[in-house]
Short mmCIF file of C-alpha atoms and ligand atoms in Angstrom, two decimals:
data_model
loop_
_atom_site.label_atom_id
_atom_site.label_comp_id
_atom_site.label_asym_id
_atom_site.label_seq_id
_atom_site.Cartn_x
_atom_site.Cartn_y
_atom_site.Cartn_z
CA MET A 2 143.70 118.12 121.14
CA SER A 3 141.31 115.12 119.55
CA ILE A 4 137.97 113.80 120.74
CA THR A 5 138.18 110.66 121.88
CA LYS A 6 134.46 108.02 121.53
CA GLU A 7 134.91 107.35 124.98
CA GLN A 8 135.40 111.29 126.31
CA ILE A 9 132.23 111.85 124.55
CA ILE A 10 130.61 108.55 126.39
CA GLU A 11 131.96 109.98 130.09
CA SER A 12 130.75 113.58 129.53
CA LEU A 13 126.92 112.39 128.26
CA LYS A 14 126.60 110.43 131.83
CA LYS A 15 126.07 114.03 133.11
CA VAL A 16 122.90 114.06 131.02
CA LEU A 17 119.93 112.22 132.73
CA TYR A 18 116.71 111.21 131.21
CA PHE A 19 114.54 111.68 134.15
CA PRO A 20 111.61 109.82 133.22
CA LYS A 21 113.44 106.88 134.06
CA GLY A 22 115.91 108.66 136.98
CA SER A 23 119.00 107.12 135.38
CA ASN A 24 121.57 108.98 132.73
CA VAL A 25 121.40 108.31 128.79
CA VAL A 26 124.61 106.67 128.62
CA ASP A 27 123.54 103.36 131.50
CA LEU A 28 120.20 104.11 129.75
CA LYS A 29 121.66 102.44 126.39
CA MET A 30 120.23 105.96 124.60
CA VAL A 31 123.35 106.90 123.11
CA ASP A 32 123.50 104.98 119.73
CA ARG A 33 125.88 106.33 116.11
CA LEU A 34 128.51 107.93 118.04
CA SER A 35 130.94 109.24 115.09
CA ILE A 36 133.51 111.46 115.45
CA GLU A 37 135.39 113.33 112.42
CA GLY A 38 138.03 116.05 113.54
CA ASN A 39 136.41 118.48 115.56
CA LYS A 40 133.13 117.19 114.06
CA VAL A 41 131.00 114.58 116.65
CA SER A 42 127.21 113.11 115.61
CA LEU A 43 125.45 110.95 117.37
CA ALA A 44 121.88 110.00 118.00
CA LEU A 45 119.57 109.55 121.37
CA VAL A 46 117.18 106.65 121.44
CA TYR A 47 114.30 107.05 123.02
CA PRO A 48 111.48 104.03 124.07
CA HIS A 49 108.81 105.67 122.07
CA ALA A 50 108.30 107.73 119.20
CA ASN A 51 107.34 111.71 119.97
CA ASP A 52 108.98 111.38 123.30
CA LYS A 53 108.32 114.62 125.28
CA ASN A 54 111.75 115.06 126.69
CA ALA A 55 113.33 114.54 123.57
CA HIS A 56 114.27 118.36 123.10
CA ILE A 57 114.81 118.88 126.71
CA VAL A 58 117.24 115.94 127.01
CA LYS A 59 119.00 117.18 123.58
CA ASP A 60 119.78 120.59 125.05
CA ALA A 61 121.12 119.06 128.06
CA ALA A 62 123.34 117.00 126.00
CA LEU A 63 124.42 119.76 123.83
CA ARG A 64 125.15 122.14 126.80
CA THR A 65 126.77 119.28 128.88
CA LEU A 66 129.37 118.46 125.29
CA LYS A 67 129.76 122.04 124.54
CA ALA A 68 130.93 122.62 128.08
CA ASP A 69 133.56 119.55 128.43
CA PHE A 70 134.71 120.01 124.85
CA GLY A 71 134.78 123.89 124.33
CA THR A 72 132.79 125.91 121.49
CA ASP A 73 135.15 124.51 118.59
CA ALA A 74 133.49 121.05 118.28
CA GLU A 75 130.53 121.07 116.39
CA PHE A 76 127.93 118.30 118.14
CA THR A 77 125.25 117.09 116.06
CA ILE A 78 122.28 115.25 118.13
CA ASP A 79 119.56 113.31 116.04
CA THR A 80 116.55 111.60 118.34
CA LEU A 81 115.00 108.02 116.83
CA SER A 82 112.52 106.04 118.55
CA GLU A 83 113.25 102.45 119.24
CA GLN A 84 112.18 101.23 116.28
CA GLU A 85 113.17 104.13 113.74
CA ALA A 86 116.48 102.62 115.84
CA GLY A 87 116.02 99.08 114.61
CA ARG A 88 115.31 97.97 118.23
CA GLY A 89 113.14 96.76 120.63
CA SER A 90 110.00 94.41 119.16
CA LEU A 91 108.99 97.08 116.57
CA GLY A 92 112.47 97.41 115.70
CA LYS A 93 112.69 95.69 112.25
CA VAL A 94 108.72 96.79 111.19
CA LYS A 95 109.34 98.86 108.72
CA ASN A 96 105.57 101.01 108.35
CA ILE A 97 102.53 100.58 110.73
CA ILE A 98 99.58 101.41 109.30
CA ALA A 99 96.49 102.66 111.09
CA VAL A 100 92.64 102.01 110.72
CA ALA A 101 90.48 104.40 112.61
CA SER A 102 87.12 105.92 112.25
CA GLY A 103 85.11 108.17 114.29
CA LYS A 104 82.18 106.18 114.51
CA GLY A 105 81.43 102.26 115.33
CA GLY A 106 80.85 99.79 113.32
CA VAL A 107 81.62 101.20 110.00
CA GLY A 108 83.94 97.98 108.87
CA LYS A 109 87.01 99.03 110.71
CA SER A 110 87.97 95.72 111.09
CA THR A 111 86.64 93.76 107.84
CA VAL A 112 88.64 96.75 106.48
CA ALA A 113 91.93 96.16 108.94
CA SER A 114 91.55 92.10 108.31
CA ASN A 115 90.82 92.12 104.60
CA LEU A 116 93.66 95.21 103.67
CA ALA A 117 96.06 93.29 105.86
CA ILE A 118 95.29 89.59 103.65
CA ALA A 119 95.56 91.59 100.72
CA LEU A 120 99.01 93.31 101.76
CA ALA A 121 100.21 89.79 102.24
CA LYS A 122 99.37 88.73 98.82
CA THR A 123 101.73 91.09 97.59
CA GLY A 124 104.51 89.29 99.19
CA ALA A 125 105.15 91.56 101.65
CA LYS A 126 105.40 90.15 105.30
CA VAL A 127 102.32 91.61 107.63
CA GLY A 128 101.38 92.01 111.42
CA LEU A 129 97.44 92.72 112.18
CA LEU A 130 97.23 94.01 115.80
CA ASP A 131 93.74 94.18 116.63
CA ALA A 132 93.91 97.28 119.15
CA ASP A 133 90.69 97.25 119.97
CA ILE A 134 90.44 96.18 123.96
CA TYR A 135 86.90 96.39 124.24
CA GLY A 136 85.54 94.46 121.41
CA PRO A 137 88.19 92.43 119.89
CA SER A 138 87.10 90.50 116.27
CA MET A 139 90.36 89.50 115.42
CA PRO A 140 89.27 85.72 116.87
CA ILE A 141 86.76 85.12 114.98
CA MET A 142 86.98 86.66 111.99
CA PHE A 143 90.41 84.40 111.28
CA GLY A 144 88.79 81.47 113.31
CA LEU A 145 90.52 81.73 116.49
CA ASN A 146 88.38 81.72 119.14
CA GLY A 147 89.91 80.06 122.08
CA GLU A 148 93.09 80.02 120.58
CA ARG A 149 95.83 81.33 123.00
CA PRO A 150 99.41 82.86 121.30
CA GLY A 151 102.90 81.18 122.63
CA ALA A 152 105.11 82.59 124.91
CA LYS A 153 109.31 82.64 124.89
CA ASP A 154 111.88 83.68 127.03
CA VAL A 155 114.04 86.43 125.29
CA ASP A 156 117.10 87.33 127.61
CA GLY A 157 114.85 86.30 130.90
CA LYS A 158 111.88 88.12 129.49
CA THR A 159 108.61 86.38 128.78
CA LYS A 160 107.59 87.16 124.79
CA ILE A 161 104.10 86.70 123.23
CA ILE A 162 104.48 84.84 120.24
CA PRO A 163 101.84 86.25 117.48
CA ILE A 164 99.77 83.64 115.76
CA GLU A 165 100.57 82.74 112.25
CA LYS A 166 97.29 82.76 110.33
CA TYR A 167 96.94 83.15 106.44
CA GLY A 168 100.60 84.34 106.32
CA LEU A 169 99.60 86.96 108.63
CA LYS A 170 101.16 87.26 112.55
CA LEU A 171 98.26 88.02 114.55
CA LEU A 172 97.61 89.51 117.84
CA SER A 173 94.85 90.46 119.82
CA ILE A 174 93.50 91.29 123.47
CA GLY A 175 90.77 88.97 122.52
CA PHE A 176 93.18 85.79 122.59
CA PHE A 177 93.65 86.61 126.15
CA ILE A 178 90.43 86.89 127.44
CA GLU A 179 86.97 84.87 127.61
CA GLU A 180 84.77 84.75 124.62
CA ASN A 181 81.79 87.46 125.68
CA LYS A 182 83.71 88.40 128.54
CA ALA A 183 83.08 92.43 127.96
CA LEU A 184 86.52 94.40 129.49
CA MET A 185 85.60 96.82 132.10
CA TRP A 186 88.95 97.86 132.56
CA ARG A 187 90.12 101.84 133.39
CA GLY A 188 91.79 103.52 130.38
CA SER A 189 95.25 102.81 131.76
CA MET A 190 95.12 99.13 131.97
CA ALA A 191 93.76 99.00 128.50
CA SER A 192 96.83 101.01 127.51
CA ASN A 193 99.08 98.49 129.10
CA ALA A 194 97.47 95.72 128.12
CA LEU A 195 97.61 97.21 124.45
CA GLY A 196 101.73 97.95 124.96
CA GLN A 197 102.65 94.44 125.78
CA LEU A 198 100.90 93.69 122.24
CA PHE A 199 103.10 96.02 121.03
CA ASN A 200 106.44 95.60 123.05
CA ASP A 201 106.72 92.30 124.51
CA ALA A 202 105.89 90.31 121.34
CA ILE A 203 107.92 88.71 118.87
CA TRP A 204 107.15 90.58 115.67
CA GLY A 205 110.54 90.23 113.95
CA GLU A 206 110.80 91.45 111.05
CA LEU A 207 108.03 92.79 109.09
CA ASP A 208 106.88 95.39 105.80
CA PHE A 209 103.56 96.65 107.51
CA MET A 210 101.72 95.87 111.21
CA VAL A 211 98.15 96.61 110.09
CA LEU A 212 96.46 98.60 113.50
CA ASP A 213 92.77 97.73 113.80
CA LEU A 214 91.56 100.91 116.06
CA PRO A 215 88.36 100.57 118.47
CA PRO A 216 86.01 103.23 117.19
CA GLY A 217 86.06 107.03 118.25
CA THR A 218 88.50 109.47 119.45
CA GLY A 219 89.31 108.76 122.83
CA ASP A 220 92.51 108.35 125.38
CA ILE A 221 93.67 104.64 124.00
CA HIS A 222 93.96 106.40 120.62
CA LEU A 223 95.94 109.16 121.70
CA THR A 224 97.98 107.19 123.92
CA LEU A 225 98.74 105.24 121.50
CA VAL A 226 99.61 107.54 118.19
CA GLN A 227 101.52 108.98 120.61
CA SER A 228 103.44 105.80 122.10
CA VAL A 229 104.16 104.06 118.73
CA PRO A 230 105.50 105.19 115.67
CA VAL A 231 102.70 105.23 113.19
CA THR A 232 103.94 105.73 109.75
CA GLY A 233 100.23 106.47 108.43
CA ALA A 234 96.18 106.45 109.29
CA ILE A 235 93.38 105.00 106.98
CA ILE A 236 90.14 106.38 107.77
CA VAL A 237 87.04 104.67 107.47
CA THR A 238 83.87 105.54 106.83
CA THR A 239 80.40 105.24 105.77
CA PRO A 240 78.62 107.65 103.01
CA GLN A 241 75.94 109.04 105.70
CA ASN A 242 76.48 112.50 106.53
CA VAL A 243 76.13 111.88 110.34
CA ALA A 244 78.99 109.25 109.82
CA LEU A 245 80.73 112.10 107.77
CA ALA A 246 81.02 114.40 110.79
CA ASP A 247 82.74 111.75 112.98
CA VAL A 248 85.60 111.37 110.28
CA ARG A 249 86.50 114.70 110.86
CA LYS A 250 87.01 114.60 113.99
CA ALA A 251 89.18 111.20 114.06
CA ALA A 252 91.09 112.83 110.83
CA ASP A 253 91.81 116.17 113.44
CA MET A 254 93.05 113.61 115.99
CA PHE A 255 95.73 112.25 113.54
CA LYS A 256 96.85 115.65 112.52
CA ASN A 257 97.20 116.81 116.39
CA GLU A 258 100.56 118.59 116.64
CA SER A 259 102.14 116.09 119.25
CA ILE A 260 100.88 113.28 116.76
CA LYS A 261 101.18 114.34 113.37
CA VAL A 262 100.46 111.42 111.30
CA PRO A 263 100.10 111.54 107.55
CA LEU A 264 96.86 109.99 106.26
CA LEU A 265 97.26 107.66 103.60
CA GLY A 266 93.65 107.70 102.40
CA VAL A 267 90.27 107.75 102.85
CA ILE A 268 88.07 104.26 102.47
CA GLU A 269 84.17 104.36 101.97
CA ASN A 270 82.49 100.80 103.02
CA MET A 271 79.01 100.39 102.82
CA SER A 272 78.83 102.99 99.69
CA PHE A 273 76.65 100.81 97.81
CA PHE A 274 74.70 97.71 97.52
CA THR A 275 74.15 95.46 94.22
CA PRO A 276 71.82 92.64 94.44
CA GLU A 277 73.35 89.51 93.38
CA ASP A 278 70.60 89.11 90.52
CA CYS A 279 70.79 92.39 88.78
CA PRO A 280 74.68 92.68 89.50
CA ASP A 281 75.06 96.40 87.06
CA LYS A 282 72.07 97.70 89.33
CA LYS A 283 74.19 100.10 92.13
CA TYR A 284 71.50 101.21 95.52
CA HIS A 285 73.18 103.94 96.64
CA ILE A 286 71.21 103.31 100.84
CA PHE A 287 73.22 105.97 102.52
CA GLY A 288 73.61 108.74 100.11
CA GLU A 289 76.52 108.73 97.30
CA GLY A 290 79.55 110.44 97.27
CA GLY A 291 80.12 111.21 101.06
CA GLY A 292 83.68 109.23 100.87
CA GLN A 293 85.41 111.34 97.77
CA LEU A 294 83.80 114.55 99.59
CA VAL A 295 85.19 113.74 103.04
CA ALA A 296 88.55 112.65 101.20
CA SER A 297 88.82 116.23 99.64
CA GLU A 298 88.21 117.73 102.19
CA LEU A 299 91.29 116.39 104.41
CA GLY A 300 93.49 116.58 101.44
CA ALA A 301 93.76 112.90 100.74
CA GLU A 302 93.09 110.16 98.53
CA LEU A 303 89.68 108.12 98.22
CA LEU A 304 91.67 104.51 98.29
CA GLY A 305 88.23 102.57 97.28
CA SER A 306 84.62 101.95 97.58
CA ILE A 307 83.47 98.86 99.34
CA PRO A 308 79.97 98.21 98.46
CA ILE A 309 77.63 95.97 100.72
CA ILE A 310 78.29 92.01 100.09
CA GLU A 311 76.52 89.68 101.76
CA ALA A 312 79.76 87.85 101.82
CA ILE A 313 81.98 90.18 103.42
CA ALA A 314 79.83 89.91 106.69
CA LYS A 315 79.32 85.63 106.26
CA THR A 316 83.39 85.55 105.55
CA GLY A 317 83.83 87.74 108.14
CA ASP A 318 81.57 85.56 110.79
CA SER A 319 83.26 82.23 109.32
CA GLY A 320 86.87 83.00 110.10
CA ILE A 321 87.90 83.13 106.04
CA PRO A 322 88.03 86.63 105.11
CA ILE A 323 86.79 87.81 101.76
CA ALA A 324 89.94 88.87 100.35
CA LEU A 325 91.67 85.38 100.26
CA ASP A 326 89.27 84.55 97.49
CA ASP A 327 90.24 86.09 94.36
CA SER A 328 87.90 85.57 92.45
CA THR A 329 85.50 87.69 94.06
CA LEU A 330 84.57 91.38 93.53
CA SER A 331 86.02 92.14 96.88
CA ALA A 332 89.38 90.22 96.79
CA LYS A 333 89.59 92.49 93.96
CA ILE A 334 88.79 95.59 95.72
CA PHE A 335 91.01 94.93 98.58
CA ASN A 336 93.93 93.99 95.95
CA GLU A 337 93.71 97.48 94.77
CA ILE A 338 93.25 99.61 97.75
CA ALA A 339 96.29 97.17 99.11
CA LYS A 340 98.39 98.81 95.76
CA LYS A 341 97.11 102.24 96.55
CA VAL A 342 98.34 102.27 100.55
CA ILE A 343 101.65 100.40 99.73
CA ARG A 344 102.12 103.33 96.80
CA ASN A 345 101.44 106.26 99.23
CA ILE A 346 103.67 104.69 101.84
CA ASN A 347 106.46 104.21 99.31
CA LYS A 348 105.95 107.57 98.33
CA ARG A 349 105.96 109.29 101.98
CA ASN A 350 109.00 107.02 102.74
CA GLU A 351 111.45 108.14 99.64
CA GLU A 352 111.22 111.76 100.84
CA LEU A 353 111.56 110.74 104.98
CA LYS A 354 112.99 107.05 105.32
CA PRO A 355 114.24 105.42 102.20
CA THR A 356 115.42 102.51 104.34
CA ARG A 357 111.20 101.26 104.59
CA ILE A 358 110.32 101.68 100.78
CA VAL A 359 108.40 98.01 100.54
CA GLN A 360 109.22 95.76 96.82
CA ILE A 361 106.15 93.80 95.98
CA ASP A 362 105.73 91.17 93.98
CA PRO A 363 102.61 90.66 91.65
CA ASN A 364 103.09 87.73 91.84
CA ALA A 365 102.95 86.37 95.06
CA SER A 366 100.16 84.89 96.82
CA CYS A 367 99.17 84.61 100.39
CA ALA A 368 98.79 81.41 102.07
CA THR A 369 95.62 79.86 102.88
CA ASP A 370 96.34 77.16 105.30
N1 ATP B 3 80.96 95.81 102.83
C1 ATP B 3 80.53 95.41 103.51
N2 ATP B 3 79.36 94.43 102.80
C2 ATP B 3 78.86 93.58 104.18
N3 ATP B 3 78.86 93.67 105.70
C3 ATP B 3 79.48 94.16 105.99
C4 ATP B 3 80.84 95.36 105.28
N4 ATP B 3 81.41 95.35 105.84
C5 ATP B 3 81.47 95.13 107.23
N5 ATP B 3 80.17 94.38 107.43
C6 ATP B 3 79.75 93.71 108.46
O1 ATP B 3 79.46 95.06 109.41
C7 ATP B 3 79.34 94.20 110.93
C8 ATP B 3 80.38 95.28 111.38
O2 ATP B 3 81.59 95.24 110.80
P1 ATP B 3 82.99 95.24 111.63
O3 ATP B 3 83.27 94.56 112.27
O4 ATP B 3 84.23 95.23 111.00
O5 ATP B 3 83.10 96.72 111.80
P2 ATP B 3 83.97 97.99 112.95
O6 ATP B 3 84.09 99.51 112.50
O7 ATP B 3 85.36 97.46 112.90
O8 ATP B 3 83.35 97.94 114.25
P3 ATP B 3 83.40 98.12 115.71
O9 ATP B 3 83.21 99.97 115.74
O10 ATP B 3 82.92 97.76 116.36
O11 ATP B 3 84.84 98.06 115.60
C9 ATP B 3 80.29 93.04 110.69
O12 ATP B 3 79.20 92.11 111.33
C10 ATP B 3 80.63 92.53 109.31
O13 ATP B 3 81.07 91.84 108.94
MG1 MG B 4 86.14 96.81 115.12
#
């Protein structure tokens, strides 16, 4: 007797995905069902990557199918996140890059914003999500204070439309709260708000989504990197030893068994100071070689060293990130970093996810509206 798709679907209706209190068929979790002779393969799609229940549900599905169709049939069940299956708000987002640091104030937001611009200049489609719920900085860095994202009804649900500037799609919790109002939310509220920026926004097709994480390694970070399929993490540090201890903590978080996000590299910010009138002089105010040391220790690449440059701070405050001005040393450094990031992501995707490789156009340049 040959097995039909209808029979498999009927059988899988007995398999529950208990967090949602229904079966995997009604929850539309079954995907890529194919039958060749006695070989049946399918995928179960979960809302988030690394779903804690995935292996339990998969075992239950295998047991049920074997009980219904006997042991002569062969069953293969893959586990996919909605993003991997091409579904949901992040379904067309090829790569998600988290920019993190153990310590605050090391220049994460500066790096995330300028890196996003440098990536977009290669011709890639780029989004930037300011995940710093407590201290959002994107509205100021992109000159968007007071702006509010639009909304649109999609299949009866209200979806957020990211703001577009300099060719990037942008979202930040800062677009939804009044300026200077510190958020006194509990962790769960903050995580929910963040979840909406990911899952209830129309991100569309993106080659890269850059995430500017809040400082530290707290609950928000864990929830975030567990629930969003992060492709890789970049750690920003300054050269001092105190900062380096925190970097190790941040790196450990990504290595965590339930997360296992690979490190794409380390960026050393505020590496040295060069006075404008003596461009050949480098003053290593915060020590020397710390970024390289920590990168080697973590088995990661040092993607670049960014000097202390007054214009970086000034342009950050004025809403025109420095990476937009290709005549500056800073833009050149960010362009180099972006190339290395793309290379490292593509290297990883060649092994795991060939469909996510991003071709770059060296002649393309970012809009400067
Ligand atoms: N290389 C640099 N040269 C000069 N100023 C810099 C540089 N990098 C960052 N800054 C400035 O340092 C300050 C802190 O940077 P930024 O906000 O990017 O850090 P952060 O790590 O995101 O901070 P937080 O932990 O609060 O989120 C900002 O005023 C920024 O303009
Ligand atoms: Mg920041």
